[in-house]
Structure formats: C-alpha cells, structure tokens
mmCIF file of C-alpha atoms in Angstrom:
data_model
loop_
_atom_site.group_PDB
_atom_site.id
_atom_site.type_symbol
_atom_site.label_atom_id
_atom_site.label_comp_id
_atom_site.label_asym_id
_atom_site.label_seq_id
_atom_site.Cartn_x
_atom_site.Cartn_y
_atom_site.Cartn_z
ATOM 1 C CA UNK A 1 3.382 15.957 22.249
ATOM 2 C CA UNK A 2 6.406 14.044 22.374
ATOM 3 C CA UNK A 3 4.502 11.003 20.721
ATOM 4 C CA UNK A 4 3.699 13.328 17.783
ATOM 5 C CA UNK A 5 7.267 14.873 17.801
ATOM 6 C CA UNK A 6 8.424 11.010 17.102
ATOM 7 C CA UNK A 7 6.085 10.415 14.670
ATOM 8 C CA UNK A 8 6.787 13.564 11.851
ATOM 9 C CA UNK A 9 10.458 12.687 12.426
ATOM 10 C CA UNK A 10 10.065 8.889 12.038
ATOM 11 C CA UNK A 11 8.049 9.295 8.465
ATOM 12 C CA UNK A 12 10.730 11.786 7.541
ATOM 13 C CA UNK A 13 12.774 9.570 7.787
ATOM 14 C CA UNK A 14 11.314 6.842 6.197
ATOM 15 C CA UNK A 15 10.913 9.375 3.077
ATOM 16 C CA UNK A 16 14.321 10.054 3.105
ATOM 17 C CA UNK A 17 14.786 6.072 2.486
ATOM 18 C CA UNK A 18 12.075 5.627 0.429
ATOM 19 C CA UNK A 19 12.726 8.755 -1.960
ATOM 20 C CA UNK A 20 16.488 7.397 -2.145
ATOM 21 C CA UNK A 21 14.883 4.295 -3.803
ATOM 22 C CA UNK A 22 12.320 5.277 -5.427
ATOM 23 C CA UNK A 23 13.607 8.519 -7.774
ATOM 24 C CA UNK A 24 10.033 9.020 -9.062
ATOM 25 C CA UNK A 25 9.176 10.382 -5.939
ATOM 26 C CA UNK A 26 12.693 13.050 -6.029
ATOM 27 C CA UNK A 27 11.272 13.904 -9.692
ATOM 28 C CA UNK A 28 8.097 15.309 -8.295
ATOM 29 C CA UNK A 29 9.078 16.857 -5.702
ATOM 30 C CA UNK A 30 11.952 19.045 -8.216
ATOM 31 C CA UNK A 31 8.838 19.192 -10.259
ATOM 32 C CA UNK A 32 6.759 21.053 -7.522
ATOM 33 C CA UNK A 33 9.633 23.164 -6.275
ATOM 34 C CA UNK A 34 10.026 24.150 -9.946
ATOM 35 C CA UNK A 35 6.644 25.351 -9.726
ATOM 36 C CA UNK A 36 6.705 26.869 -6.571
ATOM 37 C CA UNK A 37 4.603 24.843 -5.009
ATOM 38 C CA UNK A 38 4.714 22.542 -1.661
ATOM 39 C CA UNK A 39 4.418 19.106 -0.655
ATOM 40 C CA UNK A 40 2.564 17.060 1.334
ATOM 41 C CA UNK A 41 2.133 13.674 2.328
ATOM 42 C CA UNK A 42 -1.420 12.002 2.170
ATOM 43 C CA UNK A 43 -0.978 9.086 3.594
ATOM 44 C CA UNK A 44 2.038 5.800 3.792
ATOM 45 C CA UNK A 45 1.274 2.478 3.052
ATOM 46 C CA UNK A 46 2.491 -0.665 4.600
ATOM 47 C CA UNK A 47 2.462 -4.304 3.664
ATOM 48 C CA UNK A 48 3.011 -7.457 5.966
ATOM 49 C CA UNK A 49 1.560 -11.078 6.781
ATOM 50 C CA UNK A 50 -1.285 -12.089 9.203
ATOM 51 C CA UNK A 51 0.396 -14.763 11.001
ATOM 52 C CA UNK A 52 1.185 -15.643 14.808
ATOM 53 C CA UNK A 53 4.513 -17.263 15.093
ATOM 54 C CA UNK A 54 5.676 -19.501 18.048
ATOM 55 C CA UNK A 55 9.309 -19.054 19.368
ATOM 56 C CA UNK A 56 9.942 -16.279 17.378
ATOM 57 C CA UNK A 57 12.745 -13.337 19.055
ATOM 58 C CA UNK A 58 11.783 -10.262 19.870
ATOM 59 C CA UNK A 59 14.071 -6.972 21.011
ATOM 60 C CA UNK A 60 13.381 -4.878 23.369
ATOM 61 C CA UNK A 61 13.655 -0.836 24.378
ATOM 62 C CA UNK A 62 17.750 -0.336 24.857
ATOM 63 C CA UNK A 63 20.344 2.176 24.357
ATOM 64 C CA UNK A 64 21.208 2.011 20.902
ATOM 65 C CA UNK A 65 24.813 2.260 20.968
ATOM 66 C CA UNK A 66 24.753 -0.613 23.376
ATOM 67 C CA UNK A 67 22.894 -2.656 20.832
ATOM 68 C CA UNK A 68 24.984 -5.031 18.551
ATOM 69 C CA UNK A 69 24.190 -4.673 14.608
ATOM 70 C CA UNK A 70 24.234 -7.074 12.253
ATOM 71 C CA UNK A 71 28.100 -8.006 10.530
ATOM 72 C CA UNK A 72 28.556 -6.394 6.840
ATOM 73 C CA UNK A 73 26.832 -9.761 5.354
ATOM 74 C CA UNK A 74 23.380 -9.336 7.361
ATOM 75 C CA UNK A 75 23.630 -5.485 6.785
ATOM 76 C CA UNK A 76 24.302 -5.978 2.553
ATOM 77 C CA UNK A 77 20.971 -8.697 3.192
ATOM 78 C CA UNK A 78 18.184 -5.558 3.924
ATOM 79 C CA UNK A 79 17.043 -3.821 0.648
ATOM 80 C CA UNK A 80 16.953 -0.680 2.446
ATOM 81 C CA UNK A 81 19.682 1.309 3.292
ATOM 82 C CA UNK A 82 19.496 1.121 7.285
ATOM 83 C CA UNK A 83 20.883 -2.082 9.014
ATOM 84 C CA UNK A 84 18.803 -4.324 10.745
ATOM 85 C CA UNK A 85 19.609 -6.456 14.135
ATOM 86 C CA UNK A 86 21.043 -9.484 13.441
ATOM 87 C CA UNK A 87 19.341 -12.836 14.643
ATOM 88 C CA UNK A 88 21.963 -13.632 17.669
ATOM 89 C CA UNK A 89 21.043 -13.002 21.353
ATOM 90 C CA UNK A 90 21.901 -9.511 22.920
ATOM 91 C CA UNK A 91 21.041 -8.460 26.067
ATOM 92 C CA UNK A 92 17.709 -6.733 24.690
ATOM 93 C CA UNK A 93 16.146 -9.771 22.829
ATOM 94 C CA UNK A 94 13.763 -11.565 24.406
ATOM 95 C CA UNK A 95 11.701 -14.743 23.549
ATOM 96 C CA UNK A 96 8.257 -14.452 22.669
ATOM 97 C CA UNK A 97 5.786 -17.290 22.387
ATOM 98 C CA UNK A 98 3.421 -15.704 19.645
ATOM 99 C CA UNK A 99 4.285 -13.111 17.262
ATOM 100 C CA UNK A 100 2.088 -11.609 15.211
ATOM 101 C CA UNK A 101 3.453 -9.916 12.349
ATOM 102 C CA UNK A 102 0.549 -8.536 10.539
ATOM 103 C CA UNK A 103 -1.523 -5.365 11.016
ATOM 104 C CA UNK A 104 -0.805 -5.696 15.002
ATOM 105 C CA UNK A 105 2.771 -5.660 14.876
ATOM 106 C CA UNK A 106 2.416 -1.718 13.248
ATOM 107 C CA UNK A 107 -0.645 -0.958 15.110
ATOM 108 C CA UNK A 108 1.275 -1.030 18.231
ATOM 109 C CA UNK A 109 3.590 1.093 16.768
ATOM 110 C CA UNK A 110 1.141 3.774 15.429
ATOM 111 C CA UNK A 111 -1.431 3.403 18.182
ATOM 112 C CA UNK A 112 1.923 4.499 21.042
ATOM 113 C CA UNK A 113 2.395 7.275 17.820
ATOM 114 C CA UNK A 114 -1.366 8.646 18.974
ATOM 115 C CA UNK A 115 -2.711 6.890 15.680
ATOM 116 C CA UNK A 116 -6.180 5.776 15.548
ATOM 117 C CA UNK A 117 -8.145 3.726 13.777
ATOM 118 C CA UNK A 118 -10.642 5.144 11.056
ATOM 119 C CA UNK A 119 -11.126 2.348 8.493
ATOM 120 C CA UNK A 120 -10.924 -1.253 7.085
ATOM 121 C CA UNK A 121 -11.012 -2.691 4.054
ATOM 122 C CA UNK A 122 -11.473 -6.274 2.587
ATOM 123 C CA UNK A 123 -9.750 -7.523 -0.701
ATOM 124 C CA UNK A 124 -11.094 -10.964 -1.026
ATOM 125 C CA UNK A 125 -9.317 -12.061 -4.457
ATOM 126 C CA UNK A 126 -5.859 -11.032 -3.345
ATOM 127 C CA UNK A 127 -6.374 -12.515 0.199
ATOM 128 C CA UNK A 128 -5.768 -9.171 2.033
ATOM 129 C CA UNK A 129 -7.496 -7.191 4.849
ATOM 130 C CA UNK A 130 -6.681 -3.343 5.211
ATOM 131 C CA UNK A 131 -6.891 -0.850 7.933
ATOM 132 C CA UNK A 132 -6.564 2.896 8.062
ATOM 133 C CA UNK A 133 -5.372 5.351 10.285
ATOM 134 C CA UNK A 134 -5.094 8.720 11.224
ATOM 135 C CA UNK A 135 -4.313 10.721 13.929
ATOM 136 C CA UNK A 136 -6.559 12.882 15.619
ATOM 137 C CA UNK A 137 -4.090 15.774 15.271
ATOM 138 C CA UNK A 138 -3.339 15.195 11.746
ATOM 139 C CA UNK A 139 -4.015 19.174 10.708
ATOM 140 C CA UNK A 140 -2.310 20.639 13.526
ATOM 141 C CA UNK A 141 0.856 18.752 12.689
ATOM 142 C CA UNK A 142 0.654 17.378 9.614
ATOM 143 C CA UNK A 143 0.478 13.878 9.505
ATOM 144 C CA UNK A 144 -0.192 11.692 6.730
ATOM 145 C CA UNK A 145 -2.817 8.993 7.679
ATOM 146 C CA UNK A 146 -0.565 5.102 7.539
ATOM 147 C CA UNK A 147 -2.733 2.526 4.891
ATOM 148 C CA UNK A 148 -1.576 -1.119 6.414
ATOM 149 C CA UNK A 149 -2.539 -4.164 4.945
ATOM 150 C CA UNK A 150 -1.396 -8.019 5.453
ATOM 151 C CA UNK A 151 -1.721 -10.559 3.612
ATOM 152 C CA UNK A 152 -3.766 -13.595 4.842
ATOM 153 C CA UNK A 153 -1.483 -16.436 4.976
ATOM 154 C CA UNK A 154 -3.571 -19.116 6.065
ATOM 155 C CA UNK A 155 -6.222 -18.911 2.941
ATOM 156 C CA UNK A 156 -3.113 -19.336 0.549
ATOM 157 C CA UNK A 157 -2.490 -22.950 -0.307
ATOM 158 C CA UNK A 158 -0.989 -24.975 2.415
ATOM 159 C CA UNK A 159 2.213 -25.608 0.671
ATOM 160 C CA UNK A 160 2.493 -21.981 -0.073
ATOM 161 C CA UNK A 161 1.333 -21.478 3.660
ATOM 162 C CA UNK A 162 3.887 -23.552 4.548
ATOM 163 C CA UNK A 163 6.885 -22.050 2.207
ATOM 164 C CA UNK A 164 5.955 -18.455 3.226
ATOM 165 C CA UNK A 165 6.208 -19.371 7.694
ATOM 166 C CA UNK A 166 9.202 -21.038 6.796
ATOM 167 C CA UNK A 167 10.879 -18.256 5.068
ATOM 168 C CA UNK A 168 10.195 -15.874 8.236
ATOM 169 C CA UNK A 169 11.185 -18.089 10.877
ATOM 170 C CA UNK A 170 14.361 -17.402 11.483
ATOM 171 C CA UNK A 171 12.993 -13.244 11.520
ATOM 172 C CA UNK A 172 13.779 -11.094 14.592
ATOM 173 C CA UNK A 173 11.498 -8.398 15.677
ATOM 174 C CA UNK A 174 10.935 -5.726 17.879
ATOM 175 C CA UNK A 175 9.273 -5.638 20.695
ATOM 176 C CA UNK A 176 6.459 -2.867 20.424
ATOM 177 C CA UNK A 177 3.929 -3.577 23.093
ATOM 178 C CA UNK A 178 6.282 -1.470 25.681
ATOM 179 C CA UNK A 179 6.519 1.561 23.285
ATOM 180 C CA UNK A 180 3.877 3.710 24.684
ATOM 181 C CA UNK A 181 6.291 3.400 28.214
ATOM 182 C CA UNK A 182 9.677 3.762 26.608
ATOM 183 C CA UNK A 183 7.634 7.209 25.126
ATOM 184 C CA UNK A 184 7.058 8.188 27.864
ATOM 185 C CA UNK A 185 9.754 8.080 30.294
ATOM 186 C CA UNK A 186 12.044 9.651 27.434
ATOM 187 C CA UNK A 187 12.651 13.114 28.779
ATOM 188 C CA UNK A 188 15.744 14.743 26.597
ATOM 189 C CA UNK A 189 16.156 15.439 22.700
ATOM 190 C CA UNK A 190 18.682 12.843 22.769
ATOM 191 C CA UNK A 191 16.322 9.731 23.977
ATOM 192 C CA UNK A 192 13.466 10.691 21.627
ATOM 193 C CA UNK A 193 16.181 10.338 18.610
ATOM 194 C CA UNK A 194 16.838 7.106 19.955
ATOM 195 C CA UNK A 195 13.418 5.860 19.924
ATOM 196 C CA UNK A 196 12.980 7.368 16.262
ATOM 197 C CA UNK A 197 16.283 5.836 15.191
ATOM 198 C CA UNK A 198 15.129 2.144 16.592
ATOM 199 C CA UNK A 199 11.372 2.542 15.075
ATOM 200 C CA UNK A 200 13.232 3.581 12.242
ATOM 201 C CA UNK A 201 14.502 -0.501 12.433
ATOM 202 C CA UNK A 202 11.367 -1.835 12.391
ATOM 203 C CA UNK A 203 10.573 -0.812 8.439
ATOM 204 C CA UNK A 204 13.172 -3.077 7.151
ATOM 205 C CA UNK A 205 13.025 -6.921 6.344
ATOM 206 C CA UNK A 206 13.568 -8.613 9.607
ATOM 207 C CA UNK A 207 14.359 -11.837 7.786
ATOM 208 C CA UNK A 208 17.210 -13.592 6.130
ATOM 209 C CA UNK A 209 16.648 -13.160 2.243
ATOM 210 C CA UNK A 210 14.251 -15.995 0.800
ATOM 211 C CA UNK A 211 14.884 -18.984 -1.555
ATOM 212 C CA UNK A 212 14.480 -17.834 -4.940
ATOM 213 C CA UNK A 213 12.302 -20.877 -5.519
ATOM 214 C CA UNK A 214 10.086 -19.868 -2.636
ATOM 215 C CA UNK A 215 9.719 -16.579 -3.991
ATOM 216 C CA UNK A 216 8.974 -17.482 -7.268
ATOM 217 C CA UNK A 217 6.339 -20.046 -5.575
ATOM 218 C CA UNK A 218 4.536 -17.570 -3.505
ATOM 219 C CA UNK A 219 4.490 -15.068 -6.786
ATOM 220 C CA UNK A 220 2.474 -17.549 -8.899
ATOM 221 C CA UNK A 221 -0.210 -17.168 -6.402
ATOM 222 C CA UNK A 222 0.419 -14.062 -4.470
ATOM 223 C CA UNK A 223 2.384 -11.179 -5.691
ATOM 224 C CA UNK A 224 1.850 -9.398 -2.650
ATOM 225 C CA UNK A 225 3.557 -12.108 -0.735
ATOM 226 C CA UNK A 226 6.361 -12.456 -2.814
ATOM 227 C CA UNK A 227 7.105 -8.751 -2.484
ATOM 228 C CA UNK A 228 6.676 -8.888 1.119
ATOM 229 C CA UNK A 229 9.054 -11.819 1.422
ATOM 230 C CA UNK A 230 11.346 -9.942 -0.512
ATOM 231 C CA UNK A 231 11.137 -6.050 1.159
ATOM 232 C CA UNK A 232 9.364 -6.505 4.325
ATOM 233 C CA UNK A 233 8.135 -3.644 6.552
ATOM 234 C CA UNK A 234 9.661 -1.192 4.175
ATOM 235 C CA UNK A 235 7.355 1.278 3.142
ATOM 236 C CA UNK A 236 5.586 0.413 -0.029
ATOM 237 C CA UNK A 237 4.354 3.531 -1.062
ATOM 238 C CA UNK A 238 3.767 7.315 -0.241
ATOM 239 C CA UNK A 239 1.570 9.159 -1.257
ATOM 240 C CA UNK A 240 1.389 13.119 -3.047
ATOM 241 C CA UNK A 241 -1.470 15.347 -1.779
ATOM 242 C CA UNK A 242 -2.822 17.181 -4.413
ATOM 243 C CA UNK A 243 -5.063 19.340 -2.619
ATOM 244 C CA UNK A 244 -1.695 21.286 -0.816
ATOM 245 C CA UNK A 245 0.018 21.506 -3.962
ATOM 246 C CA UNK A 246 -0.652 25.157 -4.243
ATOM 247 C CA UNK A 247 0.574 25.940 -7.619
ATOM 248 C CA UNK A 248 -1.721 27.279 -10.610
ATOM 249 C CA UNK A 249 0.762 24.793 -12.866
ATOM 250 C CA UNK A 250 -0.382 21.716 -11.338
ATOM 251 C CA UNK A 251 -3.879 22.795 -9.727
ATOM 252 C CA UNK A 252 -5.843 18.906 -10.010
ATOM 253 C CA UNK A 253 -4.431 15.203 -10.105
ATOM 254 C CA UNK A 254 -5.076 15.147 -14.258
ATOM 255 C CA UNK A 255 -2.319 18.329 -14.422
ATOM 256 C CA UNK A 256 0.316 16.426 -11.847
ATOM 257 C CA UNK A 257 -0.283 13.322 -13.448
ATOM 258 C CA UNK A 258 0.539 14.907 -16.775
ATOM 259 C CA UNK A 259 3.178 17.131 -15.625
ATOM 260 C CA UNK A 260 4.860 14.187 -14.641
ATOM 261 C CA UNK A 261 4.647 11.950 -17.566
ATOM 262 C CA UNK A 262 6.178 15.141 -19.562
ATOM 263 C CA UNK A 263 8.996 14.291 -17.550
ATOM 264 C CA UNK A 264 9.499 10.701 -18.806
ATOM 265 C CA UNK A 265 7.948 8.983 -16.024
ATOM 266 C CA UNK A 266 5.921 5.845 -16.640
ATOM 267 C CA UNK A 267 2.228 6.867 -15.227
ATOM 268 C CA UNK A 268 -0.557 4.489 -14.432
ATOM 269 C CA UNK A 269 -2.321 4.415 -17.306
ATOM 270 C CA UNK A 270 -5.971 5.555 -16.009
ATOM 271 C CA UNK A 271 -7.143 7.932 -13.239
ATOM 272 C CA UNK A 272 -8.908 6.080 -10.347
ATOM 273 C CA UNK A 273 -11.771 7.837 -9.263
ATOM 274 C CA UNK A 274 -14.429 9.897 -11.498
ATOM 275 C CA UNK A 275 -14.274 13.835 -11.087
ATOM 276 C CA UNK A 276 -16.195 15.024 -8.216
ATOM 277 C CA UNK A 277 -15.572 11.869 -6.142
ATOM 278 C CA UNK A 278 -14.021 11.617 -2.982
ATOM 279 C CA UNK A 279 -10.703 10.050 -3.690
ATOM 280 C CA UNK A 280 -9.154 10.328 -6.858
ATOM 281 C CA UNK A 281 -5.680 8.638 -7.619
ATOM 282 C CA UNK A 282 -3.205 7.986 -9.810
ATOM 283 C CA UNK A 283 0.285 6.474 -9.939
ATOM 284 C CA UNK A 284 3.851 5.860 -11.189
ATOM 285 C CA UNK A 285 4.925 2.596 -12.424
ATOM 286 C CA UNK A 286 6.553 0.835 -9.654
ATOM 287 C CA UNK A 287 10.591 0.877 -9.582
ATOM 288 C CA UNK A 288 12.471 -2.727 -9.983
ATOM 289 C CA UNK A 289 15.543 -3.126 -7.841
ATOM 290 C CA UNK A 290 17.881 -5.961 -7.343
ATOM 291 C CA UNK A 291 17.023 -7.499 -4.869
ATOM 292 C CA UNK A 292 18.418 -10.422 -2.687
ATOM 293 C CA UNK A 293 17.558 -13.920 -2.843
ATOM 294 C CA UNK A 294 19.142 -17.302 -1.708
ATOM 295 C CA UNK A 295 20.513 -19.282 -4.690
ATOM 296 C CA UNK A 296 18.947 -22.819 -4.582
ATOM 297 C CA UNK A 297 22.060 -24.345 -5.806
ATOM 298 C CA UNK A 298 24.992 -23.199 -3.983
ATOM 299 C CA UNK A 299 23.085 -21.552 -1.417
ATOM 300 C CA UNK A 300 24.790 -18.166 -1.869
ATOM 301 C CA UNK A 301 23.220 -14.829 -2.225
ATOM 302 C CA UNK A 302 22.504 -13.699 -5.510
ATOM 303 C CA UNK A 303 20.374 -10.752 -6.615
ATOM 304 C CA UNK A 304 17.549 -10.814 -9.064
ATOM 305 C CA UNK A 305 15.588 -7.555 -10.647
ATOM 306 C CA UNK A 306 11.895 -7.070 -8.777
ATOM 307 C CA UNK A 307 9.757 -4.365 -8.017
ATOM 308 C CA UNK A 308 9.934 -2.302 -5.137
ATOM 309 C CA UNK A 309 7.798 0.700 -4.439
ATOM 310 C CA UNK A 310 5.624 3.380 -6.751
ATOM 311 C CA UNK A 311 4.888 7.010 -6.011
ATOM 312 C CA UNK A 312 0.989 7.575 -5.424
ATOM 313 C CA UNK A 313 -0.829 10.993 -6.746
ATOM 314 C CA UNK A 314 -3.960 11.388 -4.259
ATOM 315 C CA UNK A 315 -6.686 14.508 -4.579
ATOM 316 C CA UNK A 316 -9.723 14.453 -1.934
ATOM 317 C CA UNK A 317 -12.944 16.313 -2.440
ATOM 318 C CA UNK A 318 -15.922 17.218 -0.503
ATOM 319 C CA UNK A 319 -18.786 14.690 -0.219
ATOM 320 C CA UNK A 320 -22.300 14.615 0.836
ATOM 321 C CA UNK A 321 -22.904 13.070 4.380
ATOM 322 C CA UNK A 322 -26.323 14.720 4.914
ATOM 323 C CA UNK A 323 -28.818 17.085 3.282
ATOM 324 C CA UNK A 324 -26.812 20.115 2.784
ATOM 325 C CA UNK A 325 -23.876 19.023 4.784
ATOM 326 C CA UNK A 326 -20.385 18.344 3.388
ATOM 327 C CA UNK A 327 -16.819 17.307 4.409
ATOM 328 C CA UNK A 328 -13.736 16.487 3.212
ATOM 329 C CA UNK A 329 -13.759 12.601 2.303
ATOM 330 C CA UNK A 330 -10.601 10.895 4.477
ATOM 331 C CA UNK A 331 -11.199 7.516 3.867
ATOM 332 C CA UNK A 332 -10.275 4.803 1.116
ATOM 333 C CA UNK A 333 -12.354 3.208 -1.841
ATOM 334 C CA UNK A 334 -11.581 -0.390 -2.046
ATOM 335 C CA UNK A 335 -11.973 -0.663 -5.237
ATOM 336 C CA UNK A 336 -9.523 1.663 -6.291
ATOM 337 C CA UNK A 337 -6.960 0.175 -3.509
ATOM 338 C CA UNK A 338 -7.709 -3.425 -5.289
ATOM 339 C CA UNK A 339 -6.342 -1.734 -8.687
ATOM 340 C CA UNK A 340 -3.394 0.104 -6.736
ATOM 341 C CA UNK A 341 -1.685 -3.151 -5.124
ATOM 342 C CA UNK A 342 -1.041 -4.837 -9.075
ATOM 343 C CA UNK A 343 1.436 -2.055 -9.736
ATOM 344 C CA UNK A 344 3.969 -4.084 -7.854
ATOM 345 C CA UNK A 345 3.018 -7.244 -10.210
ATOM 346 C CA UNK A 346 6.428 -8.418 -11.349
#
C-alpha cells in the first residue's frame, strides 16, 4: 500500500514538471475539461543508456533536509525545474564500482514501486532495447504502465562510444537497490514525502551539461543519445488515454487528435495503428527548449534550442487471444514505438 501510495504521488509529480514544459500537454487537458471529460494517464516513457560505469558515486537513503543541494550554477545546469545533488561528497554518497544506468537503474525503482515486468521490445536500427511495465494493481489505483528504453552504447561507433561515457562520468546517482527497505521502514506521512521528493531527484540529468561538439557528434548518429545527453532521466513523454476520456466531443483518438490540431497544435501527421487494432496512437510535435551545453571555446555554458518532450494520444481495443475470447490489448507494437522515438529528431 504504501509502495503504491509513493508511486501515484511520484508520477504526479513528474506531470506537474513535465506539463510545465511541455504546454501541449496543459492544452489538452483545458481541452478535456472544456468538454467535460477526464483524464488519464496510459502509460510514461523513459529514456537512458545501457552502460556499466566503474567508480561512478552513488547517494544513498537520507533525510532530505540534511542533504546538501547543488549551488545556483549546478541547479541553473538541470533542464528541469527540480535541483539535482551536486557531484561533491556528503555524508549519503557512496562509491560504487559498477553503475548501470540503463533499464536497471529505473527498474529498481519501479520494481520497489510494485511494478512488474510485462514486455520488451527490440529496435535494431536505432540501437535501442525496450521494456514495459505495469503494475499488477494498475485498475484499482490507477497507474499508468512506465515504457523504458536505453540506448545501446556499445554498438554505436567507438569514438561515439567513447564521447558519450565520457560525457557521464563525472554523473552522480542514486542509490536504488535499498529502496524497497527505505519503503518499508517509512511509517509517517512525513517520511513517505521524503522518499517521493528524493525519487522525484532521480528524473533529472545527473550529469554536468555536455560539450556542444559531443552532442552534435552523438546526434549525427544517434538522436536518441544526443537527447539523452542533453535531458537525462526526465520523462520523455506521457501519454493521453483515450478510452477514459468520457466525453461524446472527443469519443476516439481521430476526434482528440483533431480537436487538438483545431487548437493550433502541431499533430503527428498520421495515426499509428489501423482501426480495430490494439494500440492506436498519435502525437504532438515535440517542444524545443534551450537547453544547456558546454561552449567548446571558452568553456562556459551557453544554451542552444533542442527538443524536449511530445504529448502522446493512446486508444486500446479488444483483441482476439482465443476462439471467442477477448481482452483489452496492454502491450506495445514495435513498430509503431520505432515511428514514435523520431519525433524528438532535432
């Protein structure tokens, strides 16, 4: 219970982040209000790198008034509006010997959440490997099911290889593999905040910006890396459930998708998935912010315009698993998910 308490609290607060960036996302929800209809979450997607680091710093489970934040520099450096530790010993951080900041660093995060997983997914061209998961209580309290792919460093060219592990060196991260104990010995309102308030941490960029050479580097052969280098753990996209929209005005993804674009928002241009099928989706054009890079020349901190995050239309429909048998399909088409990860192309 208290696992599941964390979890709706921790995604609402990554919406609150993400719909602060990403004003698409604030447009459709005035839109469905509007209409007098609700909203609901399908699922949140994540992005990172499959790599294990050596020597890499960790943090562990403290109180967080006791931990020390980043100065106004390193807190101006995240693209997101919550601070992130900065990279100097505290009491909390702890060495670790291999890191691995792909799909396992999150896993451990939504596994101690109750999360499960239900999929995976293989994207050969753009080098990246998907799971999904969702929780076995997901009705009961609504929970959206968490997409998280990485990105698999090692088949990229060696230089870019190379460029890409020594951009997050210098990264500090938290240390997840004790959150199912911190969970569990948190007994008042107050503690579970805490824990929601330092998971909350973990969706930033736990990096010092990148080069804007290396950036531009890793783009020419992965944009996916680039925008990883660039945003991080921050959530990359969530996702409208078209199913609970429970309005007559918008009663199918072709009505919200058109509803929307009547409201001057750039839509993807085609609707993945055919009718009948059991994942159809659509979605916005991605937003650019300005975004922080390392100057080359004078080594300063500059910003440059890149994309950041789009707003994802979803609508599920029954399938056929046996002769006269039907559910509701949960899981993910990879070809449609191949399309979905060029809308953050720069």
């Amino acid at each position: 219970m208290k696992s599941t308490q964390i979890a709706s609290q921790l995604w609402a607060r990554l919406w609150q982040d993400y719909s602060h960036r990403v004003q698409y996302a604030r447009i459709y929800q005035q839109m469905l209000q509007q209409a007098g209809g609700a909203i609901a979450n399908d699922h949140i997607a994540f992005r990172s790198l499959r790599l294990s680091v050596s020597g890499m710093e960790t943090r562990g489970w403290g109180d967080a008034e006791t931990r020390r934040w980043g100065d106004k520099e390193t807190r101006e450096t995240t693209n997101s509006q919550f601070p992130i530790p900065d990279s100097q010993t505290t009491n909390n951080q702890q060495p670790t010997t291999n890191n691995k900041l792909g799909i396992p660093y999150i896993a451990n995060l939504a596994e101690a959440l109750g999360y499960e997983v239900a999929g995976e997914y293989n994207f050969a061209e753009q080098h990246v490997y998907a799971r999904h998961y969702r929780h076995p209580e997901q009705d009961r309290f609504d929970l959206p099911k968490l997409f998280i792919s990485e990105l698999l460093v090692d088949s990229l060219p060696a230089a870019i290889t190379q460029l890409i592990k020594q951009t997050v060196s210098d990264g500090s991260f938290y240390e997840l593999d004790n959150l199912n104990q911190a969970i569990a010995a948190a007994s008042t309102t107050k503690e579970l905040e805490t824990i929601v308030t330092q998971l909350q941490g973990v969706f930033t960029r736990p990096w010092q910006p990148p080069r804007r050479s290396v950036v531009e580097a890793v783009n020419a052969v992965s944009q996916y890396g680039a925008w990883v280098l660039l945003h991080g753990y921050a959530v990359n996209h969530f996702t409208a459930y078209v199913n609970r929209q429970n309005t007559p005005l918008y009663p199918d993804i072709e009505s919200t998708a058109r509803g929307l674009a009547e409201l001057g928002i750039p839509m993807k241009t085609r609707i993945e998935g055919n009718r009948g099928s059991g994942l159809r989706q659509t979605a916005t054009h991605a937003v650019t912010e300005m975004v922080l890079v390392q100057d080359d020349t004078s080594g300063k901190l500059v910003r440059i315009p890149w994309t950041y995050a789009y707003y994802e239309i979803a609508e599920r429909n029954l399938v056929e698993i046996a002769p006269g048998q039907q559910e509701l399909f949960e899981g993910f088409l990879r070809p449609q998910a191949q399309n979905l990860f060029e809308l953050t192309r720069n």
